[in-house]
PDB file of C-alpha atoms in Angstrom:
ATOM      1  CA  MET E1076       7.099  22.797 -17.883  1.00 51.00           C
ATOM      2  CA  ARG E1077       4.844  25.625 -16.716  1.00 59.00           C
ATOM      3  CA  LEU E1078       1.815  23.995 -18.374  1.00 55.00           C
ATOM      4  CA  GLY E1079       2.472  20.765 -16.503  1.00 54.00           C
ATOM      5  CA  GLN E1080       2.947  22.578 -13.195  1.00 63.00           C
ATOM      6  CA  ASN E1081      -0.215  24.643 -13.632  1.00 67.00           C
ATOM      7  CA  TYR E1082      -2.157  21.476 -14.430  1.00 67.00           C
ATOM      8  CA  GLN E1083      -0.815  19.784 -11.301  1.00 72.00           C
ATOM      9  CA  ILE E1084      -1.744  22.717  -9.060  1.00 78.00           C
ATOM     10  CA  LEU E1085      -5.245  22.972 -10.528  1.00 81.00           C
ATOM     11  CA  ALA E1086      -5.783  19.208 -10.217  1.00 80.00           C
ATOM     12  CA  PHE E1087      -4.599  19.251  -6.603  1.00 83.00           C
ATOM     13  CA  PHE E1088      -7.068  21.906  -5.484  1.00 85.00           C
ATOM     14  CA  LEU E1089      -9.928  20.318  -7.411  1.00 89.00           C
ATOM     15  CA  LEU E1090      -9.209  17.024  -5.663  1.00 88.00           C
ATOM     16  CA  VAL E1091      -9.152  18.757  -2.284  1.00 88.00           C
ATOM     17  CA  VAL E1092     -12.661  20.086  -2.917  1.00 91.00           C
ATOM     18  CA  VAL E1093     -13.928  16.703  -4.120  1.00 90.00           C
ATOM     19  CA  PHE E1094     -12.588  14.745  -1.155  1.00 91.00           C
ATOM     20  CA  VAL E1095     -13.649  17.286   1.444  1.00 91.00           C
ATOM     21  CA  ILE E1096     -17.205  16.982   0.113  1.00 92.00           C
ATOM     22  CA  LEU E1097     -17.055  13.174  -0.035  1.00 91.00           C
ATOM     23  CA  GLU E1098     -15.887  12.943   3.560  1.00 91.00           C
ATOM     24  CA  ARG E1099     -18.740  15.167   4.668  1.00 92.00           C
ATOM     25  CA  VAL E1100     -21.331  13.155   2.752  1.00 91.00           C
ATOM     26  CA  ARG E1101     -20.171   9.566   3.453  1.00 91.00           C
ATOM     27  CA  PRO E1102     -17.777   9.518   6.439  1.00 91.00           C
ATOM     28  CA  ALA E1103     -16.422   6.129   7.515  1.00 88.00           C
ATOM     29  CA  ARG E1104     -15.414   7.243  11.016  1.00 89.00           C
ATOM     30  CA  GLU E1105     -15.678  10.272  13.250  1.00 88.00           C
ATOM     31  CA  VAL E1106     -12.506  12.300  12.738  1.00 86.00           C
ATOM     32  CA  ASP E1107     -11.127  15.375  14.516  1.00 86.00           C
ATOM     33  CA  ARG E1108      -9.239  17.069  11.673  1.00 83.00           C
ATOM     34  CA  TRP E1109      -7.907  19.842  13.917  1.00 84.00           C
ATOM     35  CA  LYS E1110      -6.130  17.532  16.355  1.00 84.00           C
ATOM     36  CA  ASP E1111      -2.965  16.972  14.292  1.00 83.00           C
ATOM     37  CA  LEU E1112      -3.401  19.661  11.637  1.00 85.00           C
ATOM     38  CA  LYS E1113      -0.184  21.558  12.444  1.00 85.00           C
ATOM     39  CA  ILE E1114       2.016  18.486  12.212  1.00 84.00           C
ATOM     40  CA  ASP E1115       0.214  17.306   9.077  1.00 85.00           C
ATOM     41  CA  VAL E1116       0.794  20.691   7.400  1.00 88.00           C
ATOM     42  CA  LEU E1117       4.496  20.466   8.296  1.00 84.00           C
ATOM     43  CA  SER E1118       4.702  16.926   6.931  1.00 83.00           C
ATOM     44  CA  PHE E1119       2.892  17.944   3.750  1.00 84.00           C
ATOM     45  CA  THR E1120       5.343  20.810   3.184  1.00 84.00           C
ATOM     46  CA  VAL E1121       8.313  18.472   3.626  1.00 80.00           C
ATOM     47  CA  ALA E1122       6.806  15.813   1.349  1.00 77.00           C
ATOM     48  CA  VAL E1123       6.025  18.242  -1.477  1.00 77.00           C
ATOM     49  CA  GLY E1124       9.422  19.932  -1.220  1.00 79.00           C
ATOM     50  CA  ILE E1125      11.336  16.650  -1.297  1.00 76.00           C
ATOM     51  CA  ASN E1126       9.226  15.286  -4.136  1.00 71.00           C
ATOM     52  CA  GLN E1127       9.795  18.322  -6.321  1.00 73.00           C
ATOM     53  CA  ALA E1128      13.515  18.431  -5.536  1.00 74.00           C
ATOM     54  CA  CYS E1129      13.904  14.739  -6.354  1.00 71.00           C
ATOM     55  CA  LYS E1130      12.096  15.118  -9.670  1.00 68.00           C
ATOM     56  CA  LEU E1131      14.358  17.989 -10.697  1.00 71.00           C
ATOM     57  CA  ILE E1132      17.639  16.436  -9.523  1.00 70.00           C
ATOM     58  CA  LEU E1133      16.994  12.851 -10.597  1.00 64.00           C
ATOM     59  CA  GLY E1134      15.371  13.906 -13.852  1.00 61.00           C
ATOM     60  CA  ALA E1135      18.366  16.021 -14.861  1.00 63.00           C
ATOM     61  CA  MET E1136      20.830  13.365 -13.723  1.00 63.00           C
ATOM     62  CA  PHE E1137      19.262  10.550 -15.726  1.00 58.00           C
ATOM     63  CA  VAL E1138      18.767  12.628 -18.855  1.00 55.00           C
ATOM     64  CA  GLN E1139      22.455  13.535 -18.842  1.00 53.00           C
ATOM     65  CA  SER E1140      23.788  10.063 -18.052  1.00 56.00           C
ATOM     66  CA  LEU E1141      21.413   7.746 -19.927  1.00 56.00           C
ATOM     67  CA  PRO E1142      23.448   4.817 -21.332  1.00 57.00           C
ATOM     68  CA  LEU E1143      23.177   4.272 -25.082  1.00 57.00           C
ATOM     69  CA  TRP E1144      22.245   0.597 -24.674  1.00 52.00           C
ATOM     70  CA  LEU E1145      19.407   1.506 -22.350  1.00 59.00           C
ATOM     71  CA  SER E1146      18.267   4.316 -24.625  1.00 62.00           C
ATOM     72  CA  SER E1147      17.860   1.909 -27.527  1.00 64.00           C
ATOM     73  CA  SER E1148      16.157  -0.764 -25.432  1.00 67.00           C
ATOM     74  CA  VAL E1149      13.407   1.570 -24.204  1.00 71.00           C
ATOM     75  CA  ALA E1150      12.865   3.277 -27.555  1.00 74.00           C
ATOM     76  CA  GLY E1151       9.901   0.995 -28.273  1.00 77.00           C
ATOM     77  CA  LEU E1152       8.250   1.908 -24.988  1.00 80.00           C
ATOM     78  CA  GLN E1153       8.790   5.595 -25.615  1.00 80.00           C
ATOM     79  CA  SER E1154       7.063   5.323 -28.989  1.00 83.00           C
ATOM     80  CA  LEU E1155       3.793   4.131 -27.420  1.00 87.00           C
ATOM     81  CA  PRO E1156       0.785   6.493 -27.318  1.00 91.00           C
ATOM     82  CA  SER E1157       0.613   8.892 -24.366  1.00 90.00           C
ATOM     83  CA  TRP E1158      -2.202   7.031 -22.598  1.00 92.00           C
ATOM     84  CA  ALA E1159      -0.278   3.738 -22.798  1.00 93.00           C
ATOM     85  CA  ARG E1160       2.965   5.229 -21.496  1.00 93.00           C
ATOM     86  CA  ILE E1161       1.158   6.869 -18.586  1.00 93.00           C
ATOM     87  CA  CYS E1162      -0.695   3.646 -17.701  1.00 93.00           C
ATOM     88  CA  PHE E1163       2.412   1.466 -17.931  1.00 93.00           C
ATOM     89  CA  ALA E1164       4.399   3.985 -15.886  1.00 93.00           C
ATOM     90  CA  ILE E1165       1.783   3.885 -13.107  1.00 94.00           C
ATOM     91  CA  LEU E1166       1.765   0.066 -13.155  1.00 95.00           C
ATOM     92  CA  ILE E1167       5.561  -0.259 -12.989  1.00 94.00           C
ATOM     93  CA  VAL E1168       5.984   2.418 -10.337  1.00 94.00           C
ATOM     94  CA  ASP E1169       3.305   0.816  -8.184  1.00 96.00           C
ATOM     95  CA  PHE E1170       5.001  -2.592  -8.493  1.00 97.00           C
ATOM     96  CA  VAL E1171       8.348  -1.143  -7.367  1.00 96.00           C
ATOM     97  CA  ILE E1172       6.760   0.811  -4.520  1.00 96.00           C
ATOM     98  CA  TYR E1173       4.932  -2.328  -3.342  1.00 97.00           C
ATOM     99  CA  TRP E1174       8.314  -3.941  -2.696  1.00 97.00           C
ATOM    100  CA  ILE E1175       9.824  -0.812  -1.151  1.00 97.00           C
ATOM    101  CA  HIS E1176       6.772  -0.538   1.100  1.00 97.00           C
ATOM    102  CA  ARG E1177       6.986  -4.200   2.043  1.00 97.00           C
ATOM    103  CA  ALA E1178      10.694  -3.847   2.830  1.00 97.00           C
ATOM    104  CA  GLN E1179       9.960  -0.863   5.061  1.00 97.00           C
ATOM    105  CA  HIS E1180       7.808  -3.114   7.232  1.00 96.00           C
ATOM    106  CA  ARG E1181      10.275  -6.021   7.265  1.00 95.00           C
ATOM    107  CA  SER E1182      13.550  -4.149   7.891  1.00 94.00           C
ATOM    108  CA  ASP E1183      14.219  -2.350  11.175  1.00 93.00           C
ATOM    109  CA  VAL E1184      16.364   0.238   9.390  1.00 94.00           C
ATOM    110  CA  LEU E1185      13.835   0.973   6.646  1.00 96.00           C
ATOM    111  CA  TRP E1186      10.979   0.978   9.158  1.00 97.00           C
ATOM    112  CA  ARG E1187      12.475   4.168  10.573  1.00 95.00           C
ATOM    113  CA  THR E1188      11.735   5.897   7.261  1.00 95.00           C
ATOM    114  CA  HIS E1189       8.118   4.749   7.425  1.00 96.00           C
ATOM    115  CA  ALA E1190       7.133   4.828  11.092  1.00 95.00           C
ATOM    116  CA  TRP E1191       6.112   8.481  10.902  1.00 94.00           C
ATOM    117  CA  HIS E1192       3.495   7.618   8.288  1.00 94.00           C
ATOM    118  CA  HIS E1193       2.065   4.947  10.584  1.00 95.00           C
ATOM    119  CA  SER E1194       1.808   7.350  13.491  1.00 93.00           C
ATOM    120  CA  ILE E1195      -1.490   8.485  11.932  1.00 92.00           C
ATOM    121  CA  GLU E1196      -4.367   7.571  14.234  1.00 91.00           C
ATOM    122  CA  GLN E1197      -7.107   9.335  12.267  1.00 90.00           C
ATOM    123  CA  LEU E1198      -7.148   8.767   8.526  1.00 92.00           C
ATOM    124  CA  TYR E1199      -8.592  11.423   6.249  1.00 93.00           C
ATOM    125  CA  TRP E1200      -7.587  12.865   2.873  1.00 91.00           C
ATOM    126  CA  PHE E1201      -4.815  15.143   4.192  1.00 90.00           C
ATOM    127  CA  SER E1202      -3.269  12.802   6.753  1.00 89.00           C
ATOM    128  CA  GLY E1203      -1.725  10.580   4.095  1.00 89.00           C
ATOM    129  CA  PHE E1204       0.901  13.229   3.358  1.00 88.00           C
ATOM    130  CA  ARG E1205       2.488  12.554   6.743  1.00 90.00           C
ATOM    131  CA  THR E1206       5.707  11.063   5.400  1.00 90.00           C
ATOM    132  CA  SER E1207       9.310  11.392   6.504  1.00 90.00           C
ATOM    133  CA  PHE E1208      12.114  12.985   4.492  1.00 88.00           C
ATOM    134  CA  PHE E1209      13.644   9.634   3.526  1.00 90.00           C
ATOM    135  CA  HIS E1210      10.255   8.052   2.868  1.00 92.00           C
ATOM    136  CA  SER E1211       9.473  10.777   0.328  1.00 87.00           C
ATOM    137  CA  PHE E1212      12.949  10.469  -1.203  1.00 87.00           C
ATOM    138  CA  MET E1213      12.720   6.682  -1.597  1.00 90.00           C
ATOM    139  CA  TYR E1214       9.307   6.825  -3.255  1.00 90.00           C
ATOM    140  CA  ALA E1215      10.289   9.695  -5.543  1.00 86.00           C
ATOM    141  CA  ILE E1216      13.155   7.684  -7.063  1.00 86.00           C
ATOM    142  CA  PRO E1217      11.045   5.094  -8.959  1.00 88.00           C
ATOM    143  CA  ALA E1218       8.359   7.661  -9.785  1.00 86.00           C
ATOM    144  CA  THR E1219      10.910  10.001 -11.333  1.00 83.00           C
ATOM    145  CA  THR E1220      13.156   7.468 -13.023  1.00 83.00           C
ATOM    146  CA  VAL E1221      10.357   5.465 -14.626  1.00 86.00           C
ATOM    147  CA  ALA E1222       8.632   8.591 -15.934  1.00 83.00           C
ATOM    148  CA  THR E1223      11.840  10.215 -17.179  1.00 79.00           C
ATOM    149  CA  LEU E1224      14.172   7.359 -18.007  1.00 80.00           C
ATOM    150  CA  VAL E1225      11.861   4.626 -19.256  1.00 84.00           C
ATOM    151  CA  PHE E1226       8.865   6.415 -20.774  1.00 87.00           C
ATOM    152  CA  ASN E1227      10.216   9.935 -21.416  1.00 83.00           C
ATOM    153  CA  LEU E1228       6.949  11.553 -20.372  1.00 85.00           C
ATOM    154  CA  SER E1229       6.471  15.161 -21.415  1.00 84.00           C
ATOM    155  CA  PRO E1230       5.768  17.773 -18.688  1.00 80.00           C
ATOM    156  CA  PHE E1231       2.062  17.599 -19.514  1.00 84.00           C
ATOM    157  CA  GLU E1232       2.020  13.781 -19.505  1.00 87.00           C
ATOM    158  CA  ALA E1233       3.964  13.758 -16.231  1.00 83.00           C
ATOM    159  CA  GLY E1234       1.426  16.259 -14.893  1.00 82.00           C
ATOM    160  CA  ILE E1235      -1.395  13.847 -15.716  1.00 87.00           C
ATOM    161  CA  GLY E1236       0.507  11.044 -13.994  1.00 86.00           C
ATOM    162  CA  TYR E1237       1.108  13.290 -10.993  1.00 84.00           C
ATOM    163  CA  SER E1238      -2.598  14.141 -10.813  1.00 86.00           C
ATOM    164  CA  ILE E1239      -3.516  10.453 -10.869  1.00 89.00           C
ATOM    165  CA  GLY E1240      -0.940   9.820  -8.144  1.00 87.00           C
ATOM    166  CA  THR E1241      -2.380  12.657  -6.050  1.00 86.00           C
ATOM    167  CA  PHE E1242      -5.869  11.254  -6.505  1.00 90.00           C
ATOM    168  CA  ILE E1243      -4.641   7.863  -5.309  1.00 91.00           C
ATOM    169  CA  GLN E1244      -2.941   9.468  -2.301  1.00 89.00           C
ATOM    170  CA  PHE E1245      -6.224  11.162  -1.356  1.00 91.00           C
ATOM    171  CA  TRP E1246      -8.339   8.121  -2.214  1.00 94.00           C
ATOM    172  CA  GLU E1247      -6.485   5.522  -0.157  1.00 94.00           C
ATOM    173  CA  HIS E1248      -6.374   7.691   2.979  1.00 94.00           C
ATOM    174  CA  THR E1249      -9.791   9.305   2.732  1.00 94.00           C
ATOM    175  CA  ASN E1250     -12.370   8.858   5.465  1.00 94.00           C
ATOM    176  CA  VAL E1251     -15.148   7.614   3.184  1.00 92.00           C
ATOM    177  CA  ARG E1252     -17.484   4.612   3.090  1.00 89.00           C
ATOM    178  CA  VAL E1253     -17.566   3.318  -0.462  1.00 89.00           C
ATOM    179  CA  ASN E1254     -18.322   0.106  -2.334  1.00 89.00           C
ATOM    180  CA  VAL E1255     -16.527  -0.216  -5.674  1.00 90.00           C
ATOM    181  CA  GLY E1256     -17.891  -3.684  -6.405  1.00 91.00           C
ATOM    182  CA  PRO E1257     -15.708  -5.986  -8.556  1.00 92.00           C
ATOM    183  CA  LEU E1258     -13.140  -3.190  -8.955  1.00 92.00           C
ATOM    184  CA  ARG E1259     -11.869  -4.119  -5.497  1.00 91.00           C
ATOM    185  CA  TRP E1260     -10.044  -7.019  -7.164  1.00 93.00           C
ATOM    186  CA  ILE E1261      -7.972  -4.489  -9.100  1.00 94.00           C
ATOM    187  CA  ILE E1262      -7.673  -1.252  -7.144  1.00 94.00           C
ATOM    188  CA  ILE E1263      -7.280  -0.570  -3.458  1.00 94.00           C
ATOM    189  CA  THR E1264     -10.037   1.172  -1.526  1.00 94.00           C
ATOM    190  CA  PRO E1265     -10.014   3.387   1.579  1.00 94.00           C
ATOM    191  CA  GLU E1266     -11.256   0.406   3.591  1.00 94.00           C
ATOM    192  CA  TYR E1267      -8.469  -1.760   2.154  1.00 95.00           C
ATOM    193  CA  HIS E1268      -5.761   0.727   3.082  1.00 96.00           C
ATOM    194  CA  ARG E1269      -7.342   1.419   6.480  1.00 95.00           C
ATOM    195  CA  VAL E1270      -6.563  -2.217   7.325  1.00 95.00           C
ATOM    196  CA  HIS E1271      -2.894  -1.545   6.545  1.00 97.00           C
ATOM    197  CA  HIS E1272      -2.894   1.425   8.921  1.00 96.00           C
ATOM    198  CA  SER E1273      -4.453  -0.609  11.721  1.00 95.00           C
ATOM    199  CA  THR E1274      -2.218  -1.432  14.657  1.00 93.00           C
ATOM    200  CA  ARG E1275      -2.606  -5.218  14.323  1.00 92.00           C
ATOM    201  CA  HIS E1276      -2.623  -5.673  10.535  1.00 94.00           C
ATOM    202  CA  ASN E1277       0.055  -3.287   9.276  1.00 92.00           C
ATOM    203  CA  ARG E1278       2.090  -6.123   7.743  1.00 93.00           C
ATOM    204  CA  SER E1279      -0.497  -6.674   5.048  1.00 95.00           C
ATOM    205  CA  ASN E1280      -2.190  -4.743   2.221  1.00 97.00           C
ATOM    206  CA  TYR E1281       0.990  -3.028   1.056  1.00 97.00           C
ATOM    207  CA  GLY E1282      -0.432  -2.044  -2.337  1.00 95.00           C
ATOM    208  CA  THR E1283      -0.750   1.679  -2.911  1.00 93.00           C
ATOM    209  CA  THR E1284      -2.704   1.615  -6.182  1.00 95.00           C
ATOM    210  CA  PHE E1285      -3.469  -1.955  -7.212  1.00 96.00           C
ATOM    211  CA  SER E1286      -4.774  -4.617  -4.845  1.00 95.00           C
ATOM    212  CA  PHE E1287      -3.619  -7.580  -6.913  1.00 96.00           C
ATOM    213  CA  TRP E1288       0.016  -7.281  -5.793  1.00 97.00           C
ATOM    214  CA  ASP E1289      -1.004  -8.304  -2.261  1.00 97.00           C
ATOM    215  CA  ARG E1290      -3.127 -11.143  -3.591  1.00 96.00           C
ATOM    216  CA  MET E1291      -0.284 -12.346  -5.820  1.00 96.00           C
ATOM    217  CA  PHE E1292       2.429 -12.217  -3.156  1.00 97.00           C
ATOM    218  CA  GLY E1293       0.495 -13.422  -0.102  1.00 95.00           C
ATOM    219  CA  THR E1294       0.177 -10.182   1.860  1.00 97.00           C
ATOM    220  CA  TYR E1295      -3.575  -9.637   1.527  1.00 96.00           C
ATOM    221  CA  THR E1296      -5.976  -9.184   4.453  1.00 96.00           C
ATOM    222  CA  ASP E1297      -9.667  -9.030   3.598  1.00 94.00           C
ATOM    223  CA  PRO E1298     -11.152  -5.817   5.066  1.00 94.00           C
ATOM    224  CA  ALA E1299     -14.362  -7.751   5.750  1.00 91.00           C
ATOM    225  CA  THR E1300     -12.480  -9.749   8.408  1.00 93.00           C
ATOM    226  CA  VAL E1301     -11.301  -6.637  10.273  1.00 92.00           C
ATOM    227  CA  ALA E1302     -13.515  -4.655  12.650  1.00 90.00           C
ATOM    228  CA  ALA E1303     -14.670  -1.300  11.269  1.00 85.00           C
ATOM    229  CA  ASP E1304     -13.446   0.462  14.418  1.00 88.00           C
ATOM    230  CA  GLU E1305     -10.042  -1.256  14.501  1.00 92.00           C
ATOM    231  CA  PRO E1306      -7.512   1.088  16.201  1.00 93.00           C
ATOM    232  CA  LEU E1307      -5.087   2.817  13.853  1.00 94.00           C
ATOM    233  CA  GLY E1308      -1.530   3.960  14.382  1.00 92.00           C
ATOM    234  CA  LEU E1309       1.541   2.614  16.131  1.00 93.00           C
ATOM    235  CA  GLY E1310      -0.303   1.460  19.231  1.00 88.00           C
ATOM    236  CA  GLU E1311       1.805   3.644  21.502  1.00 87.00           C
ATOM    237  CA  GLU E1312       2.062   7.291  22.418  1.00 85.00           C
ATOM    238  CA  ILE E1313       4.769   9.220  20.583  1.00 86.00           C
ATOM    239  CA  GLU E1314       7.102  11.305  22.714  1.00 85.00           C
ATOM    240  CA  GLN E1315       7.450  14.880  21.492  1.00 84.00           C
ATOM    241  CA  ARG E1316      11.237  14.654  21.490  1.00 87.00           C
ATOM    242  CA  LYS E1317      11.095  11.788  18.949  1.00 88.00           C
ATOM    243  CA  ILE E1318       9.051  13.685  16.364  1.00 87.00           C
ATOM    244  CA  PRO E1319      11.978  15.533  14.649  1.00 88.00           C
ATOM    245  CA  ARG E1320      13.833  12.229  14.178  1.00 91.00           C
ATOM    246  CA  MET E1321      10.717  10.494  12.862  1.00 91.00           C
ATOM    247  CA  LEU E1322      10.032  13.395  10.511  1.00 89.00           C
ATOM    248  CA  ILE E1323      13.496  12.935   9.008  1.00 89.00           C
ATOM    249  CA  GLY E1324      13.108   9.152   8.971  1.00 89.00           C
ATOM    250  CA  VAL E1325      16.151   7.996  10.927  1.00 87.00           C
TER     251      VAL E1325
END
């Protein structure tokens, strides 16, 4: 476990350095990183704490209560090579989160868990961690159960998956101009996700890793059709008294 945790911590700080440099070299927009830094640090602390707690609690719960029929049915998946199990886990988790994310935008109740994330008006690598308590909890469930229950990833393998997930979190919210060419048909880009955070187009581009889910299920908006300076956020000023409730996600 310690090896996996050390790997995750090292990967996190390496990614911070990489994305800070990228944003300085190829910025997409002018961003004031100090404006909301305090609230972003608070949100980051909550998100990391909830994520770690969910992994420990859900992981232990599923290991202890795994049905025999399910154990035998996933044995073939658990016998795959490490790289295959990690890749399939990322694919399945992203598919589940696509639908959770979509539901958050279609249900008034679930929107409350997600509105805090969309209060971001300036996207950069750190702002993406602005998630509510219940948002973090909901997303941690498929990430933990698929890794633990379905693919039985070791701490080191889970650490690799976590590092890839952290990279994606940085990547999709980073303030960078980039052209990935034909890869845009497979993976999301900062420009792609910036459309989702725009005030007018937030009911599209729900994918968090792969762009083909939106293309498959009719929720895709081409970034080329959206103005580069499209306003981001909720489109309204947030009252200070509402922030604690939004941070919880109720």
